[in-house]
Amino acid sequence: GPSKQSYSSQCLFPFTYKSVTYYVCTKVDSKVAWCAAKIDTQRRVTKAIACHDPDSDESKLVVLTESGSECHLPFNYQGMWHFGCIKTPNSPRPWCATQ
């Protein structure tokens, strides 16, 4: 039957990530399915976005820091795309990119 997987209208296919070409959303290096929103001339990902079910509210999800800044999601940290706050050894509290 038809695939249930839905894509953001901003997805660009195909895209290349770590030398692999993808024609659908992927969860590689991420807990959330994602795709390329921007690619370079070699179709390598320069910006990623979450793929989501259009019926869910994920597309409206805004994550704020304790100080009220909006998280810039997803963000790339040490080669992985993150779609929410993360904990790292050098930070006592979860954090996100705000620019």
mmCIF file with all atom_site columns, C-alpha atoms in Angstrom:
data_model
loop_
_atom_site.group_PDB
_atom_site.id
_atom_site.type_symbol
_atom_site.label_atom_id
_atom_site.label_alt_id
_atom_site.label_comp_id
_atom_site.label_asym_id
_atom_site.label_entity_id
_atom_site.label_seq_id
_atom_site.pdbx_PDB_ins_code
_atom_site.Cartn_x
_atom_site.Cartn_y
_atom_site.Cartn_z
_atom_site.occupancy
_atom_site.B_iso_or_equiv
_atom_site.pdbx_formal_charge
_atom_site.auth_seq_id
_atom_site.auth_comp_id
_atom_site.auth_asym_id
_atom_site.auth_atom_id
_atom_site.pdbx_PDB_model_num
ATOM 1  C CA . GLY A 1 1  ? 0.000  0.000  0.000  1.00 0.00 ? 1  GLY A CA 1
ATOM 2  C CA . PRO A 1 2  ? 1.011  3.644  -0.042 1.00 0.00 ? 2  PRO A CA 1
ATOM 3  C CA . SER A 1 3  ? 3.728  4.735  2.345  1.00 0.00 ? 3  SER A CA 1
ATOM 4  C CA . LYS A 1 4  ? 2.549  6.374  5.552  1.00 0.00 ? 4  LYS A CA 1
ATOM 5  C CA . GLN A 1 5  ? 5.767  8.370  5.849  1.00 0.00 ? 5  GLN A CA 1
ATOM 6  C CA . SER A 1 6  ? 5.154  12.044 5.218  1.00 0.00 ? 6  SER A CA 1
ATOM 7  C CA . TYR A 1 7  ? 7.631  14.706 4.280  1.00 0.00 ? 7  TYR A CA 1
ATOM 8  C CA . SER A 1 8  ? 7.906  18.360 4.972  1.00 0.00 ? 8  SER A CA 1
ATOM 9  C CA . SER A 1 9  ? 7.359  20.307 1.758  1.00 0.00 ? 9  SER A CA 1
ATOM 10 C CA . GLN A 1 10 ? 10.827 21.767 2.342  1.00 0.00 ? 10 GLN A CA 1
ATOM 11 C CA . CYS A 1 11 ? 12.622 18.424 1.908  1.00 0.00 ? 11 CYS A CA 1
ATOM 12 C CA . LEU A 1 12 ? 15.091 18.232 -0.962 1.00 0.00 ? 12 LEU A CA 1
ATOM 13 C CA . PHE A 1 13 ? 15.669 14.783 -2.468 1.00 0.00 ? 13 PHE A CA 1
ATOM 14 C CA . PRO A 1 14 ? 17.947 13.154 -3.141 1.00 0.00 ? 14 PRO A CA 1
ATOM 15 C CA . PHE A 1 15 ? 20.484 14.387 -0.615 1.00 0.00 ? 15 PHE A CA 1
ATOM 16 C CA . THR A 1 16 ? 23.867 13.033 0.452  1.00 0.00 ? 16 THR A CA 1
ATOM 17 C CA . TYR A 1 17 ? 24.959 12.640 4.062  1.00 0.00 ? 17 TYR A CA 1
ATOM 18 C CA . LYS A 1 18 ? 28.256 10.993 5.041  1.00 0.00 ? 18 LYS A CA 1
ATOM 19 C CA . SER A 1 19 ? 28.710 9.687  1.463  1.00 0.00 ? 19 SER A CA 1
ATOM 20 C CA . VAL A 1 20 ? 25.281 7.973  1.391  1.00 0.00 ? 20 VAL A CA 1
ATOM 21 C CA . THR A 1 21 ? 22.526 9.232  -0.921 1.00 0.00 ? 21 THR A CA 1
ATOM 22 C CA . TYR A 1 22 ? 19.002 9.293  0.518  1.00 0.00 ? 22 TYR A CA 1
ATOM 23 C CA . TYR A 1 23 ? 15.726 9.463  -1.407 1.00 0.00 ? 23 TYR A CA 1
ATOM 24 C CA . VAL A 1 24 ? 13.518 9.397  1.718  1.00 0.00 ? 24 VAL A CA 1
ATOM 25 C CA . CYS A 1 25 ? 13.691 10.794 5.237  1.00 0.00 ? 25 CYS A CA 1
ATOM 26 C CA . THR A 1 26 ? 16.270 9.096  7.443  1.00 0.00 ? 26 THR A CA 1
ATOM 27 C CA . LYS A 1 27 ? 16.889 8.632  11.159 1.00 0.00 ? 27 LYS A CA 1
ATOM 28 C CA . VAL A 1 28 ? 20.648 8.189  10.771 1.00 0.00 ? 28 VAL A CA 1
ATOM 29 C CA . ASP A 1 29 ? 22.500 9.968  13.628 1.00 0.00 ? 29 ASP A CA 1
ATOM 30 C CA . SER A 1 30 ? 19.163 11.199 15.021 1.00 0.00 ? 30 SER A CA 1
ATOM 31 C CA . LYS A 1 31 ? 16.185 10.025 17.085 1.00 0.00 ? 31 LYS A CA 1
ATOM 32 C CA . VAL A 1 32 ? 13.872 11.922 14.714 1.00 0.00 ? 32 VAL A CA 1
ATOM 33 C CA . ALA A 1 33 ? 13.399 11.301 10.986 1.00 0.00 ? 33 ALA A CA 1
ATOM 34 C CA . TRP A 1 34 ? 14.926 14.157 9.007  1.00 0.00 ? 34 TRP A CA 1
ATOM 35 C CA . CYS A 1 35 ? 15.707 15.337 5.499  1.00 0.00 ? 35 CYS A CA 1
ATOM 36 C CA . ALA A 1 36 ? 17.745 18.035 3.782  1.00 0.00 ? 36 ALA A CA 1
ATOM 37 C CA . ALA A 1 37 ? 16.326 21.562 3.691  1.00 0.00 ? 37 ALA A CA 1
ATOM 38 C CA . LYS A 1 38 ? 19.417 22.965 1.985  1.00 0.00 ? 38 LYS A CA 1
ATOM 39 C CA . ILE A 1 39 ? 22.100 21.195 -0.034 1.00 0.00 ? 39 ILE A CA 1
ATOM 40 C CA . ASP A 1 40 ? 25.312 22.230 -1.727 1.00 0.00 ? 40 ASP A CA 1
ATOM 41 C CA . THR A 1 41 ? 26.263 21.639 -5.376 1.00 0.00 ? 41 THR A CA 1
ATOM 42 C CA . GLN A 1 42 ? 27.258 18.045 -4.540 1.00 0.00 ? 42 GLN A CA 1
ATOM 43 C CA . ARG A 1 43 ? 23.814 17.535 -2.905 1.00 0.00 ? 43 ARG A CA 1
ATOM 44 C CA . ARG A 1 44 ? 25.434 17.361 0.552  1.00 0.00 ? 44 ARG A CA 1
ATOM 45 C CA . VAL A 1 45 ? 23.243 18.450 3.455  1.00 0.00 ? 45 VAL A CA 1
ATOM 46 C CA . THR A 1 46 ? 23.965 21.962 4.700  1.00 0.00 ? 46 THR A CA 1
ATOM 47 C CA . LYS A 1 47 ? 20.701 22.335 6.649  1.00 0.00 ? 47 LYS A CA 1
ATOM 48 C CA . ALA A 1 48 ? 18.384 19.631 7.996  1.00 0.00 ? 48 ALA A CA 1
ATOM 49 C CA . ILE A 1 49 ? 14.735 19.710 9.025  1.00 0.00 ? 49 ILE A CA 1
ATOM 50 C CA . ALA A 1 50 ? 12.556 17.194 10.829 1.00 0.00 ? 50 ALA A CA 1
ATOM 51 C CA . CYS A 1 51 ? 10.177 15.087 8.758  1.00 0.00 ? 51 CYS A CA 1
ATOM 52 C CA . HIS A 1 52 ? 6.854  14.961 10.513 1.00 0.00 ? 52 HIS A CA 1
ATOM 53 C CA . ASP A 1 53 ? 3.351  13.684 10.279 1.00 0.00 ? 53 ASP A CA 1
ATOM 54 C CA . PRO A 1 54 ? 1.245  16.599 9.016  1.00 0.00 ? 54 PRO A CA 1
ATOM 55 C CA . ASP A 1 55 ? -1.489 15.582 11.474 1.00 0.00 ? 55 ASP A CA 1
ATOM 56 C CA . SER A 1 56 ? 0.808  15.998 14.463 1.00 0.00 ? 56 SER A CA 1
ATOM 57 C CA . ASP A 1 57 ? 1.617  19.228 16.252 1.00 0.00 ? 57 ASP A CA 1
ATOM 58 C CA . GLU A 1 58 ? 5.357  18.704 15.889 1.00 0.00 ? 58 GLU A CA 1
ATOM 59 C CA . SER A 1 59 ? 5.513  21.252 13.099 1.00 0.00 ? 59 SER A CA 1
ATOM 60 C CA . LYS A 1 60 ? 4.251  23.880 15.545 1.00 0.00 ? 60 LYS A CA 1
ATOM 61 C CA . LEU A 1 61 ? 6.638  22.809 18.286 1.00 0.00 ? 61 LEU A CA 1
ATOM 62 C CA . VAL A 1 62 ? 8.754  25.645 19.646 1.00 0.00 ? 62 VAL A CA 1
ATOM 63 C CA . VAL A 1 63 ? 11.381 24.812 22.256 1.00 0.00 ? 63 VAL A CA 1
ATOM 64 C CA . LEU A 1 64 ? 12.407 27.636 24.571 1.00 0.00 ? 64 LEU A CA 1
ATOM 65 C CA . THR A 1 65 ? 15.416 27.911 26.857 1.00 0.00 ? 65 THR A CA 1
ATOM 66 C CA . GLU A 1 66 ? 14.990 28.805 30.530 1.00 0.00 ? 66 GLU A CA 1
ATOM 67 C CA . SER A 1 67 ? 15.789 32.407 29.640 1.00 0.00 ? 67 SER A CA 1
ATOM 68 C CA . GLY A 1 68 ? 13.067 32.407 26.978 1.00 0.00 ? 68 GLY A CA 1
ATOM 69 C CA . SER A 1 69 ? 15.228 32.205 23.861 1.00 0.00 ? 69 SER A CA 1
ATOM 70 C CA . GLU A 1 70 ? 13.873 30.065 21.033 1.00 0.00 ? 70 GLU A CA 1
ATOM 71 C CA . CYS A 1 71 ? 15.944 26.982 20.209 1.00 0.00 ? 71 CYS A CA 1
ATOM 72 C CA . HIS A 1 72 ? 17.200 26.942 16.627 1.00 0.00 ? 72 HIS A CA 1
ATOM 73 C CA . LEU A 1 73 ? 16.195 23.406 15.605 1.00 0.00 ? 73 LEU A CA 1
ATOM 74 C CA . PRO A 1 74 ? 17.536 21.232 14.359 1.00 0.00 ? 74 PRO A CA 1
ATOM 75 C CA . PHE A 1 75 ? 21.164 22.029 15.091 1.00 0.00 ? 75 PHE A CA 1
ATOM 76 C CA . ASN A 1 76 ? 24.317 20.136 14.236 1.00 0.00 ? 76 ASN A CA 1
ATOM 77 C CA . TYR A 1 77 ? 26.626 19.305 17.133 1.00 0.00 ? 77 TYR A CA 1
ATOM 78 C CA . GLN A 1 78 ? 29.688 17.098 16.619 1.00 0.00 ? 78 GLN A CA 1
ATOM 79 C CA . GLY A 1 79 ? 28.311 15.771 13.333 1.00 0.00 ? 79 GLY A CA 1
ATOM 80 C CA . MET A 1 80 ? 24.840 14.841 14.570 1.00 0.00 ? 80 MET A CA 1
ATOM 81 C CA . TRP A 1 81 ? 21.527 16.620 13.985 1.00 0.00 ? 81 TRP A CA 1
ATOM 82 C CA . HIS A 1 82 ? 19.562 17.346 17.157 1.00 0.00 ? 82 HIS A CA 1
ATOM 83 C CA . PHE A 1 83 ? 15.867 18.238 17.230 1.00 0.00 ? 83 PHE A CA 1
ATOM 84 C CA . GLY A 1 84 ? 15.658 19.258 20.884 1.00 0.00 ? 84 GLY A CA 1
ATOM 85 C CA . CYS A 1 85 ? 17.789 20.061 23.913 1.00 0.00 ? 85 CYS A CA 1
ATOM 86 C CA . ILE A 1 86 ? 20.784 17.792 24.521 1.00 0.00 ? 86 ILE A CA 1
ATOM 87 C CA . LYS A 1 87 ? 22.974 16.962 27.503 1.00 0.00 ? 87 LYS A CA 1
ATOM 88 C CA . THR A 1 88 ? 26.730 17.066 27.036 1.00 0.00 ? 88 THR A CA 1
ATOM 89 C CA . PRO A 1 89 ? 29.516 16.242 29.507 1.00 0.00 ? 89 PRO A CA 1
ATOM 90 C CA . ASN A 1 90 ? 30.707 19.864 29.718 1.00 0.00 ? 90 ASN A CA 1
ATOM 91 C CA . SER A 1 91 ? 27.242 21.280 30.458 1.00 0.00 ? 91 SER A CA 1
ATOM 92 C CA . PRO A 1 92 ? 25.386 20.581 33.720 1.00 0.00 ? 92 PRO A CA 1
ATOM 93 C CA . ARG A 1 93 ? 21.995 21.304 32.107 1.00 0.00 ? 93 ARG A CA 1
ATOM 94 C CA . PRO A 1 94 ? 20.415 20.357 28.777 1.00 0.00 ? 94 PRO A CA 1
ATOM 95 C CA . TRP A 1 95 ? 20.972 22.982 26.088 1.00 0.00 ? 95 TRP A CA 1
ATOM 96 C CA . CYS A 1 96 ? 20.172 23.860 22.490 1.00 0.00 ? 96 CYS A CA 1
ATOM 97 C CA . ALA A 1 97 ? 21.533 26.146 19.788 1.00 0.00 ? 97 ALA A CA 1
ATOM 98 C CA . THR A 1 98 ? 19.844 29.549 19.844 1.00 0.00 ? 98 THR A CA 1
ATOM 99 C CA . GLN A 1 99 ? 21.265 30.938 16.598 1.00 0.00 ? 99 GLN A CA 1
#
